Amino acid sequence: MELQSCVKIINEWDIVAVRQLGRNVAKELGFGTVDQARITTAISELARNIFLYAGQGEVCIVKEQQNGKNGLKIIAKDNGPGIADIRRVMEDGYTTSGGLGAGLPGVKRLMDEFDIQSNLNEGTEIIAVKWLR
C-alpha cells in the first residue's frame, strides 16, 4: 500500500502545497485533527528547513503499512550543504536561523519514528513516520 506523492520545494508556496498534501493524506488515512496538526507541523518544519538551508529539495508523503498498521511517512531530501553536526542540531533550543529552535527535535517529538542522514556537500535526508492508533 505504498502510494507516494512528492512536492519539489523551490519557494515558500511549495511549503504550503506540501503541508496541504500531508494534511489531506493524513485525513484520508483516518488521523484525527490533533495528529493531522502534528503531521502538518512536521512537514512544514522539514520543508522550511529545505528552503532556508538547502535552497531547494523535495518532500514526499507516503502511505505506509507495516504489521497491519497504517501510517504516513514523510521523506524530506535535498542536495544542499549537509549538516556538519547532527547531534548539535538535535539539541532543543539550537537554531541558526534566529527562530525558536524547536526545529528538528520538535519534528522528532511530533512523529513516532525519525531518522536523519546527512553528508557534507551532498545533502540531507530525513524520514519521519506517524502511525495511526
XYZ file of N, CA and C in Angstrom:
399
model
N 0.849 -1.201 0.000
C 0.000 0.000 0.000
C 0.875 1.238 0.000
N 1.913 1.258 -0.791
C 2.772 2.429 -0.761
C 2.410 3.357 -1.906
N 1.764 4.460 -1.562
C 1.440 5.498 -2.533
C 2.261 6.704 -2.145
N 3.019 7.222 -3.082
C 3.926 8.324 -2.778
C 3.603 9.524 -3.641
N 3.512 10.687 -3.000
C 3.347 11.949 -3.707
C 4.441 12.891 -3.244
N 5.095 13.540 -4.187
C 6.212 14.421 -3.850
C 5.954 15.842 -4.333
N 6.483 16.790 -3.569
C 6.418 18.204 -3.935
C 7.845 18.739 -3.919
N 8.267 19.310 -5.036
C 9.578 19.961 -5.068
C 9.482 21.255 -4.269
N 10.471 21.483 -3.424
C 10.493 22.694 -2.600
C 11.463 23.674 -3.247
N 10.885 24.716 -3.854
C 11.683 25.734 -4.525
C 11.382 27.115 -3.949
N 10.116 27.332 -3.578
C 9.738 28.616 -2.991
C 8.781 28.379 -1.813
N 8.387 29.465 -1.153
C 7.556 29.342 0.048
C 6.170 28.765 -0.243
N 5.658 28.958 -1.447
C 4.343 28.397 -1.788
C 4.383 26.872 -1.817
N 5.555 26.325 -2.127
C 5.700 24.868 -2.132
C 5.551 24.293 -0.722
N 5.970 25.066 0.283
C 5.802 24.648 1.678
C 4.310 24.529 1.990
N 3.533 25.504 1.547
C 2.078 25.489 1.737
C 1.478 24.278 1.017
N 1.932 24.026 -0.210
C 1.384 22.925 -1.011
C 1.645 21.571 -0.363
N 2.865 21.349 0.133
C 3.178 20.042 0.715
C 2.497 19.869 2.071
N 2.313 20.958 2.802
C 1.545 20.894 4.062
C 0.125 20.422 3.779
N -0.496 21.021 2.769
C -1.873 20.670 2.418
C -1.969 19.223 1.948
N -1.005 18.802 1.147
C -0.956 17.419 0.694
C -0.879 16.480 1.897
N 0.001 16.781 2.821
C 0.168 15.956 4.012
C -1.094 15.882 4.852
N -1.742 17.027 5.022
C -2.997 17.055 5.792
C -4.063 16.210 5.103
N -4.169 16.325 3.784
C -5.170 15.555 3.041
C -4.928 14.053 3.156
N -3.667 13.636 3.031
C -3.344 12.212 3.138
C -3.596 11.719 4.557
N -3.230 12.518 5.548
C -3.458 12.145 6.948
C -4.953 11.972 7.228
N -5.745 12.895 6.710
C -7.206 12.830 6.894
C -7.762 11.583 6.211
N -7.298 11.333 4.995
C -7.728 10.166 4.212
C -7.396 8.854 4.936
N -6.249 8.816 5.621
C -5.837 7.626 6.354
C -6.602 7.445 7.662
N -7.320 8.504 8.094
C -8.112 8.394 9.319
C -7.493 9.025 10.546
N -6.421 9.798 10.387
C -5.834 10.501 11.523
C -6.809 11.557 12.037
N -6.875 11.716 13.341
C -7.698 12.757 13.963
C -7.080 14.127 13.752
N -7.815 15.161 14.133
C -7.352 16.533 13.880
C -6.053 16.859 14.621
N -5.856 16.311 15.818
C -4.621 16.594 16.567
C -3.418 15.995 15.842
N -3.534 14.741 15.422
C -2.426 14.128 14.686
C -2.239 14.760 13.310
N -3.327 15.197 12.677
C -3.194 15.918 11.407
C -2.356 17.177 11.618
N -2.608 17.879 12.721
C -1.851 19.094 13.030
C -0.387 18.766 13.305
N -0.132 17.671 14.019
C 1.254 17.256 14.294
C 1.991 16.960 12.991
N 1.326 16.226 12.118
C 1.929 15.845 10.837
C 2.207 17.076 9.984
N 1.240 17.972 9.875
C 1.449 19.165 9.030
C 2.511 20.084 9.622
N 2.613 20.138 10.940
C 3.668 20.938 11.574
C 5.036 20.350 11.248
N 5.157 19.034 11.332
C 6.420 18.371 10.999
C 6.791 18.613 9.538
N 5.816 18.456 8.653
C 6.055 18.681 7.220
C 6.517 20.115 6.980
N 5.834 21.047 7.608
C 6.161 22.459 7.444
C 7.598 22.746 7.879
N 7.982 22.200 9.014
C 9.342 22.420 9.531
C 10.385 21.816 8.592
N 10.148 20.613 8.118
C 11.109 19.962 7.221
C 11.219 20.704 5.887
N 10.075 21.106 5.333
C 10.078 21.832 4.060
C 10.747 23.203 4.225
N 10.465 23.857 5.338
C 11.054 25.168 5.612
C 12.574 25.050 5.727
N 13.049 23.985 6.376
C 14.493 23.785 6.501
C 15.137 23.600 5.136
N 14.474 22.859 4.257
C 14.999 22.689 2.896
C 15.114 24.052 2.223
N 14.045 24.827 2.291
C 14.001 26.141 1.646
C 15.096 27.067 2.207
N 15.234 27.090 3.545
C 16.187 28.005 4.187
C 17.640 27.584 4.029
N 17.915 26.305 4.180
C 19.303 25.863 4.287
C 19.857 25.210 3.023
N 19.012 24.601 2.219
C 19.496 23.925 1.012
C 19.107 24.668 -0.252
N 18.120 25.575 -0.152
C 17.664 26.307 -1.329
C 16.550 25.600 -2.062
N 16.696 24.298 -2.248
C 15.634 23.508 -2.874
C 15.815 22.040 -2.529
N 14.751 21.295 -2.723
C 14.758 19.870 -2.429
C 13.379 19.312 -2.708
N 13.011 18.296 -1.951
C 11.752 17.615 -2.217
C 11.234 17.010 -0.919
N 9.916 17.070 -0.750
C 9.268 16.389 0.370
C 8.244 15.425 -0.226
N 8.356 14.165 0.178
C 7.433 13.138 -0.300
C 6.572 12.655 0.862
N 5.310 12.426 0.561
C 4.348 11.900 1.521
C 3.996 10.489 1.049
N 4.173 9.521 1.936
C 3.991 8.119 1.569
C 2.974 7.478 2.514
N 1.987 6.797 1.928
C 1.084 5.974 2.744
C 1.846 4.702 3.069
N 1.940 4.400 4.333
C 2.771 3.293 4.793
C 1.900 2.240 5.473
N 2.270 0.983 5.319
C 1.581 -0.096 6.033
C 2.629 -1.069 6.524
N 2.546 -1.422 7.820
C 3.541 -2.305 8.408
C 2.908 -3.071 9.565
N 3.031 -4.364 9.551
C 2.476 -5.201 10.621
C 1.000 -4.891 10.897
N 0.241 -4.681 9.843
C -1.188 -4.411 9.992
C -1.522 -2.997 10.426
N -0.513 -2.140 10.558
C -0.747 -0.743 10.948
C -0.616 0.156 9.727
N -1.435 1.195 9.694
C -1.327 2.205 8.650
C -0.616 3.428 9.210
N 0.120 4.087 8.346
C 0.822 5.276 8.781
C 1.143 6.194 7.625
N 1.737 7.308 7.975
C 2.134 8.304 6.995
C 3.630 8.558 7.182
N 4.374 8.413 6.089
C 5.817 8.641 6.110
C 6.128 9.924 5.364
N 6.990 10.728 5.954
C 7.481 11.956 5.323
C 8.949 11.719 4.980
N 9.298 11.957 3.723
C 10.696 11.868 3.302
C 11.090 13.251 2.786
N 12.004 13.889 3.494
C 12.475 15.225 3.099
C 13.932 15.089 2.682
N 14.225 15.466 1.437
C 15.608 15.323 0.989
C 16.045 16.505 0.137
N 17.338 16.767 0.215
C 17.911 17.872 -0.546
C 19.340 17.528 -0.920
N 19.898 18.313 -1.797
C 21.295 18.175 -2.195
C 22.085 19.392 -1.727
N 21.714 19.906 -0.565
C 22.324 21.110 -0.018
C 23.673 20.856 0.622
N 24.065 21.775 1.510
C 25.396 21.701 2.119
C 25.559 20.580 3.145
N 24.461 19.976 3.567
C 24.539 18.941 4.597
C 24.628 19.554 5.982
N 24.562 18.710 6.979
C 24.597 19.155 8.376
C 25.907 18.663 8.981
N 26.732 19.601 9.445
C 28.054 19.262 9.967
C 27.963 18.499 11.289
N 27.047 18.905 12.158
C 26.964 18.313 13.497
C 25.511 17.951 13.799
N 25.110 16.744 13.425
C 23.719 16.315 13.614
C 23.340 16.333 15.086
N 24.241 15.889 15.951
C 23.929 15.869 17.388
C 23.572 17.270 17.884
N 24.290 18.264 17.411
C 24.028 19.644 17.846
C 22.678 20.146 17.347
N 22.335 19.898 16.078
C 21.046 20.384 15.567
C 19.875 19.657 16.219
N 20.152 18.506 16.826
C 19.092 17.766 17.517
C 18.929 18.199 18.976
N 19.700 19.199 19.409
C 19.553 19.737 20.763
C 18.415 20.744 20.784
N 17.563 20.653 21.804
C 16.493 21.635 21.965
C 17.094 23.023 22.124
N 16.492 23.979 21.426
C 16.924 25.363 21.548
C 18.002 25.771 20.567
N 18.634 24.813 19.880
C 19.670 25.160 18.909
C 19.013 25.730 17.661
N 19.515 26.876 17.214
C 18.982 27.476 15.992
C 20.087 28.228 15.261
N 20.033 28.197 13.949
C 20.953 29.017 13.157
C 20.181 30.083 12.400
N 18.844 30.015 12.489
C 18.027 30.955 11.718
C 17.410 32.041 12.588
N 17.717 32.034 13.884
C 17.129 33.025 14.772
C 15.714 32.662 15.188
N 15.271 31.456 14.831
C 13.928 31.004 15.199
C 13.893 30.512 16.635
N 12.846 29.814 16.983
C 12.679 29.339 18.351
C 13.515 28.099 18.652
N 14.047 27.462 17.626
C 14.897 26.310 17.852
C 14.131 25.034 18.138
N 12.835 25.000 17.811
C 12.052 23.769 18.012
C 12.393 22.774 16.912
N 12.674 23.286 15.737
C 13.145 22.573 14.566
C 13.087 21.070 14.550
N 14.227 20.454 14.294
C 14.292 19.005 14.132
C 13.949 18.234 15.414
N 14.376 18.697 16.601
C 13.928 17.991 17.814
C 12.407 18.013 17.951
N 11.791 19.107 17.535
C 10.333 19.205 17.566
C 9.686 18.216 16.619
N 10.257 18.084 15.421
C 9.741 17.113 14.449
C 9.845 15.708 15.040
N 10.973 15.406 15.657
C 11.178 14.082 16.243
C 10.125 13.796 17.316
N 9.798 14.798 18.140
C 8.782 14.620 19.193
C 7.380 14.449 18.615
N 7.093 15.127 17.512
C 5.757 15.078 16.913
C 5.466 13.749 16.222
N 6.507 13.071 15.779
C 6.348 11.857 14.987
C 6.709 10.632 15.829
N 6.360 9.440 15.337
C 6.662 8.196 16.049
C 8.047 7.659 15.707
N 8.492 7.893 14.495
C 9.823 7.455 14.055
C 10.510 8.624 13.383
N 11.828 8.698 13.533
C 12.592 9.812 12.981
C 14.004 9.331 12.679
N 14.470 9.573 11.456
C 15.831 9.212 11.090
C 16.412 10.316 10.228
N 17.660 10.655 10.489
C 18.320 11.700 9.708
C 19.663 11.189 9.214
N 19.914 11.401 7.936
C 21.194 11.069 7.302
C 21.660 12.321 6.576
N 22.910 12.711 6.806
C 23.412 13.911 6.155
C 24.897 13.771 5.868
N 25.293 14.216 4.695
C 26.693 14.221 4.295
C 27.050 15.621 3.816
N 28.167 16.132 4.322
C 28.601 17.473 3.927
C 28.771 17.559 2.418
N 28.266 18.650 1.858
C 28.324 18.951 0.424
C 27.576 17.947 -0.446
N 26.755 17.087 0.167
C 25.963 16.128 -0.609
C 24.472 16.256 -0.325
N 24.131 16.656 0.896
C 22.721 16.831 1.207
C 22.269 16.051 2.420
N 20.981 16.148 2.652
C 20.363 15.575 3.850
C 19.087 14.848 3.461
N 18.816 13.750 4.150
C 17.542 13.050 4.000
C 17.006 12.760 5.399
N 15.781 13.176 5.622
C 15.111 12.923 6.892
C 13.847 12.129 6.603
N 13.667 11.052 7.358
C 12.465 10.227 7.233
C 11.766 10.232 8.585
N 10.488 10.588 8.568
C 9.694 10.616 9.798
C 8.372 9.898 9.523
N 7.919 9.106 10.497
C 6.687 8.325 10.328
C 5.760 8.563 11.507
N 4.468 8.687 11.208
C 3.411 8.745 12.229
C 2.489 7.569 11.974
N 2.255 6.759 13.007
C 1.385 5.584 12.888
C -0.011 5.904 13.389
N -0.981 5.381 12.686
C -2.388 5.545 13.069
C -2.668 4.659 14.266
N -3.243 5.238 15.309
C -3.539 4.481 16.537
C -4.926 3.933 16.509
